[in-house]
Short mmCIF file of C-alpha atoms and ligand atoms in Angstrom, two decimals:
data_model
loop_
_atom_site.label_atom_id
_atom_site.label_comp_id
_atom_site.label_asym_id
_atom_site.label_seq_id
_atom_site.Cartn_x
_atom_site.Cartn_y
_atom_site.Cartn_z
CA MET A 1 58.83 -56.49 0.12
CA GLY A 2 56.65 -59.60 1.13
CA LEU A 3 57.84 -62.13 3.74
CA PRO A 4 58.41 -65.64 2.54
CA THR A 5 55.35 -68.01 3.10
CA ALA A 6 54.88 -70.43 5.84
CA GLN A 7 54.47 -73.19 3.74
CA GLY A 8 57.99 -72.32 2.17
CA LYS A 9 59.19 -72.27 5.33
CA GLU A 10 57.78 -76.22 5.93
CA ALA A 11 59.35 -76.56 3.26
CA GLY A 12 62.14 -75.68 4.80
CA ARG A 13 63.47 -73.47 1.32
CA VAL A 14 63.16 -70.42 3.81
CA PRO A 15 66.59 -69.81 6.49
CA LEU A 16 64.85 -68.61 9.85
CA PRO A 17 65.22 -65.78 10.21
CA LEU A 18 62.76 -65.58 7.63
CA THR A 19 63.54 -61.98 5.55
CA ASN A 20 63.98 -61.13 3.18
CA ARG A 21 65.93 -58.35 3.79
CA GLN A 22 69.65 -58.73 1.89
CA ASP A 23 71.77 -55.64 3.76
CA THR A 24 73.09 -56.37 6.56
CA TRP A 25 70.22 -56.11 9.40
CA TRP A 26 71.39 -58.87 11.69
CA ILE A 27 74.99 -56.57 13.27
CA ARG A 28 72.57 -54.12 15.20
CA PRO A 29 71.37 -57.00 17.83
CA LEU A 30 74.40 -58.76 17.13
CA VAL A 31 76.05 -55.77 18.83
CA THR A 32 74.17 -55.24 21.19
CA VAL A 33 73.98 -58.44 22.55
CA LEU A 34 78.01 -58.43 22.90
CA VAL A 35 77.67 -55.26 24.21
CA LEU A 36 74.62 -55.58 26.40
CA GLY A 37 75.45 -59.33 27.58
CA THR A 38 79.71 -58.00 28.06
CA PHE A 39 78.13 -54.90 30.77
CA VAL A 40 75.71 -57.16 32.62
CA LEU A 41 78.02 -60.05 32.83
CA TYR A 42 80.82 -57.62 34.20
CA ALA A 43 78.31 -55.54 36.42
CA THR A 44 77.01 -58.25 38.37
CA TRP A 45 80.24 -59.62 38.89
CA ARG A 46 82.31 -55.94 39.82
CA GLY A 47 78.73 -56.13 42.32
CA LEU A 48 79.43 -59.03 44.01
CA GLU A 49 82.80 -58.49 43.93
CA ASN A 50 82.80 -56.28 47.09
CA GLN A 51 86.17 -54.68 47.44
CA PHE A 52 88.69 -52.78 45.33
CA TYR A 53 85.74 -50.17 44.25
CA GLU A 54 87.47 -47.21 46.24
CA ILE A 55 90.37 -45.49 46.75
CA GLY A 56 92.02 -41.37 47.60
CA PRO A 57 89.02 -39.56 45.97
CA TYR A 58 87.86 -42.29 43.89
CA LEU A 59 84.52 -44.27 44.79
CA SER A 60 83.22 -46.49 41.06
CA PRO A 61 79.76 -45.97 40.42
CA PHE A 62 78.90 -49.19 40.76
CA TYR A 63 78.93 -48.12 44.43
CA SER A 64 78.05 -45.29 44.34
CA PRO A 65 76.07 -44.06 47.16
CA LEU A 66 78.68 -46.07 49.96
CA LEU A 67 75.52 -47.11 52.35
CA PRO A 68 77.02 -48.27 56.36
CA ILE A 69 75.20 -51.56 56.10
CA LYS A 70 76.69 -54.39 56.23
CA LEU A 71 75.28 -58.00 56.64
CA ASN A 72 75.80 -61.39 56.40
CA ILE A 73 74.76 -64.53 54.89
CA ALA A 74 76.13 -67.29 56.12
CA GLY A 75 79.28 -65.70 56.71
CA TRP A 76 79.19 -63.57 53.30
CA PRO A 77 79.22 -59.76 53.78
CA ILE A 78 76.88 -58.72 51.14
CA SER A 79 78.76 -56.05 48.99
CA PRO A 80 77.01 -52.20 49.00
CA ALA A 81 76.58 -52.25 46.17
CA ILE A 82 73.49 -54.61 46.70
CA TYR A 83 71.76 -51.78 48.19
CA ILE A 84 72.04 -49.61 44.77
CA ILE A 85 71.33 -51.67 41.90
CA LEU A 86 68.40 -51.53 41.34
CA PHE A 87 67.19 -48.61 40.83
CA PRO A 88 69.95 -47.50 38.25
CA LEU A 89 69.65 -50.93 36.24
CA SER A 90 64.80 -50.50 37.35
CA PHE A 91 65.69 -46.66 35.12
CA ARG A 92 68.41 -48.79 31.51
CA LEU A 93 66.22 -52.11 32.03
CA THR A 94 62.87 -49.75 31.26
CA CYS A 95 64.08 -47.17 28.98
CA TYR A 96 62.05 -46.91 26.15
CA TYR A 97 65.34 -47.25 23.60
CA TYR A 98 67.34 -50.48 25.59
CA ARG A 99 63.09 -51.51 25.25
CA LEU A 100 63.70 -51.82 21.67
CA ALA A 101 67.66 -53.18 21.64
CA TYR A 102 67.52 -55.44 23.95
CA TYR A 103 63.52 -57.02 22.77
CA ARG A 104 65.37 -57.30 19.46
CA ALA A 105 68.13 -58.52 19.87
CA PHE A 106 67.33 -61.83 23.36
CA PHE A 107 64.24 -62.07 22.09
CA TRP A 108 63.97 -61.46 18.04
CA ASP A 109 60.83 -59.74 19.69
CA PRO A 110 61.81 -59.22 16.22
CA PRO A 111 65.21 -58.94 15.56
CA ALA A 112 64.98 -56.05 12.79
CA CYS A 113 62.39 -54.51 10.99
CA ALA A 114 61.32 -56.86 8.15
CA VAL A 115 62.33 -59.74 9.95
CA GLN A 116 59.98 -62.75 10.51
CA GLU A 117 60.12 -63.98 14.38
CA PRO A 118 61.61 -67.06 14.54
CA ALA A 119 58.51 -68.77 16.81
CA ALA A 120 54.77 -68.29 15.98
CA ARG A 121 53.34 -66.50 19.11
CA LYS A 122 50.07 -67.60 20.44
CA HIS A 123 49.12 -64.41 23.13
CA TYR A 124 50.44 -61.29 22.13
CA THR A 125 49.50 -59.26 25.45
CA GLY A 126 52.35 -56.18 24.72
CA GLU A 127 53.42 -54.36 28.12
CA ARG A 128 50.22 -55.42 29.65
CA GLN A 129 50.81 -57.90 31.55
CA PHE A 130 53.21 -58.98 34.48
CA PRO A 131 56.09 -58.95 34.00
CA PHE A 132 56.32 -56.05 31.08
CA ILE A 133 53.97 -54.79 32.47
CA LEU A 134 56.53 -53.48 34.90
CA GLN A 135 58.18 -50.99 31.89
CA ASN A 136 55.13 -48.73 33.36
CA ILE A 137 57.53 -47.51 36.17
CA HIS A 138 60.06 -45.92 33.71
CA ARG A 139 58.45 -42.46 35.29
CA PHE A 140 59.23 -43.22 38.63
CA ALA A 141 62.75 -44.51 37.27
CA PHE A 142 63.51 -41.12 35.82
CA TYR A 143 62.93 -40.13 39.14
CA ILE A 144 65.51 -41.73 41.06
CA ALA A 145 67.53 -41.01 37.87
CA VAL A 146 67.52 -37.56 38.83
CA ILE A 147 68.93 -38.01 42.30
CA PHE A 148 71.79 -40.32 40.88
CA ILE A 149 72.71 -38.07 38.57
CA PHE A 150 73.47 -35.62 42.01
CA ILE A 151 75.13 -38.21 43.80
CA LEU A 152 77.33 -39.13 40.91
CA ALA A 153 77.98 -35.56 39.55
CA TYR A 154 79.33 -35.32 43.73
CA ASP A 155 81.56 -37.76 43.23
CA ALA A 156 83.33 -36.25 39.96
CA ILE A 157 83.55 -32.58 42.19
CA ARG A 158 85.32 -35.41 44.86
CA ALA A 159 86.93 -36.40 41.89
CA PHE A 160 89.50 -33.36 41.99
CA PHE A 161 90.81 -33.05 45.54
CA PHE A 162 93.07 -34.76 46.70
CA ASP A 163 94.11 -34.80 50.22
CA GLY A 164 91.86 -31.57 50.30
CA GLN A 165 93.95 -29.69 47.19
CA PHE A 166 91.94 -29.53 43.88
CA GLY A 167 93.59 -31.18 41.08
CA VAL A 168 93.96 -33.08 38.06
CA ALA A 169 94.69 -37.10 37.50
CA VAL A 170 93.35 -38.83 34.13
CA GLY A 171 91.00 -40.86 37.05
CA SER A 172 88.98 -36.73 37.82
CA LEU A 173 88.86 -36.66 33.68
CA ILE A 174 87.39 -39.84 33.54
CA PHE A 175 84.51 -38.98 36.09
CA LEU A 176 83.99 -35.51 34.30
CA ILE A 177 83.94 -37.69 31.18
CA ASN A 178 80.99 -40.20 32.52
CA ILE A 179 78.87 -37.22 34.94
CA VAL A 180 78.56 -35.13 31.86
CA LEU A 181 77.28 -38.56 29.69
CA LEU A 182 75.28 -39.58 32.59
CA ALA A 183 73.53 -36.06 32.41
CA LEU A 184 72.74 -36.60 29.08
CA TYR A 185 71.92 -39.75 28.85
CA THR A 186 69.35 -39.26 31.97
CA PHE A 187 68.00 -35.83 30.82
CA SER A 188 67.44 -37.05 27.03
CA CYS A 189 65.13 -39.77 28.61
CA HIS A 190 61.80 -39.73 26.44
CA SER A 191 60.01 -39.21 30.34
CA PHE A 192 61.73 -36.01 30.77
CA ARG A 193 60.76 -34.35 27.56
CA HIS A 194 57.45 -35.50 28.48
CA LEU A 195 57.49 -34.12 31.36
CA ILE A 196 58.26 -30.79 30.52
CA GLY A 197 56.82 -30.51 26.83
CA GLY A 198 53.03 -32.58 27.20
CA ARG A 199 50.22 -32.54 28.37
CA ILE A 200 49.94 -28.83 26.89
CA ASN A 201 47.40 -27.41 25.05
CA CYS A 202 48.65 -24.06 24.33
CA TYR A 203 52.77 -23.31 23.91
CA SER A 204 52.52 -19.10 23.34
CA CYS A 205 49.63 -18.49 25.93
CA THR A 206 51.46 -17.54 29.36
CA LEU A 207 54.73 -16.94 29.80
CA ARG A 208 55.92 -20.71 32.52
CA ASN A 209 54.58 -21.52 28.75
CA ARG A 210 56.73 -19.98 26.33
CA THR A 211 60.03 -21.57 29.23
CA ARG A 212 58.37 -25.04 28.97
CA TYR A 213 58.45 -24.93 25.34
CA SER A 214 61.90 -23.48 25.44
CA ILE A 215 63.15 -25.73 27.18
CA TRP A 216 61.02 -29.23 25.69
CA GLN A 217 63.25 -27.78 22.59
CA ARG A 218 66.57 -28.36 23.38
CA VAL A 219 65.86 -31.80 25.23
CA SER A 220 64.24 -32.68 22.63
CA HIS A 221 67.22 -32.27 20.39
CA LEU A 222 68.88 -34.47 23.11
CA ASN A 223 65.99 -36.88 22.63
CA GLU A 224 67.55 -37.20 19.05
CA ARG A 225 70.62 -38.43 19.89
CA HIS A 226 69.18 -40.39 23.37
CA GLY A 227 70.17 -44.10 21.52
CA LEU A 228 73.83 -42.87 21.14
CA PHE A 229 73.63 -41.48 25.23
CA ALA A 230 72.07 -44.97 25.55
CA TRP A 231 75.46 -46.32 24.79
CA ALA A 232 77.89 -44.25 25.22
CA SER A 233 76.72 -43.60 29.20
CA LEU A 234 77.00 -47.57 29.89
CA ILE A 235 80.39 -47.75 28.10
CA ALA A 236 81.10 -45.04 30.28
CA VAL A 237 80.40 -46.44 33.84
CA GLY A 238 81.75 -49.83 32.89
CA LEU A 239 84.90 -48.06 31.85
CA THR A 240 84.87 -45.87 35.46
CA ASP A 241 84.45 -48.59 37.36
CA LEU A 242 87.50 -50.37 35.73
CA TYR A 243 90.04 -47.27 36.28
CA VAL A 244 88.54 -47.48 39.57
CA ARG A 245 88.42 -51.56 39.91
CA LEU A 246 92.69 -51.39 38.97
CA VAL A 247 94.08 -48.20 40.99
CA ALA A 248 92.34 -49.67 44.34
CA SER A 249 93.77 -53.64 43.15
CA GLY A 250 97.51 -51.69 42.50
CA ALA A 251 97.45 -52.78 38.36
CA ILE A 252 97.67 -49.59 37.34
CA HIS A 253 98.63 -46.17 38.78
CA ASP A 254 96.90 -42.91 38.45
CA VAL A 255 98.33 -40.24 36.96
CA ARG A 256 98.60 -36.04 38.15
CA PHE A 257 98.66 -34.38 35.83
CA PHE A 258 98.99 -31.71 38.65
FE1 LIG B 1 65.77 -44.17 27.97
FE2 LIG B 1 64.22 -42.77 29.69
S1 LIG B 1 63.54 -43.57 27.69
S2 LIG B 1 66.04 -43.13 30.47
#
């Protein structure tokens, strides 16, 4: 399938973006803009709100770990979320899957397969120059993300203890689902897959390599669903924070099962 010609574009006969595709290719970038845009706006507002982030055993994932740093700028207290936001943000922002999604949806670079970019670019440097060369920190962002998995797992366990007593409430289950989805997203990462199974010439030669191969197979299985885990965990983090906010602000009551 060929793209419309430049002459056709100049004559005004071909609508932008240039494509011959007849399917609903635009739905995917549109949904990405809506979901990712909503999340970024909500997370920014919540990070700056600096209240309603803790109630009982629940601590919002946007504010975890809660660092005891209290600074003011011109009389305005800095939200504790600001100190940690960079770490999960750098992991998501440099994720190979999200890069595909937001390059297409926000930069139209290109918007989809077989859809021409709206503006011709003079110099294409890929991810070899600033700022996109920073995408190469993904492996390091992954290491930090693993630390956050342990921190958020601790928060999820804490969500099952009310005044020192084990219990289960709606909030406990939300925290549990959140950490499971976050762990699936983190450990289905392409960098982790390479870390486990990459740079080996012979999988069957040693017991260590055979073990790595077996783990690599499982990680590959998860990796096939990385996009799904990326969206599910993003939504889960947002909803977990929203639940904490609603309970902490008194808008709703947490329902305790036992
Ligand atoms: Fe998506 Fe690593 S590739 S988190």
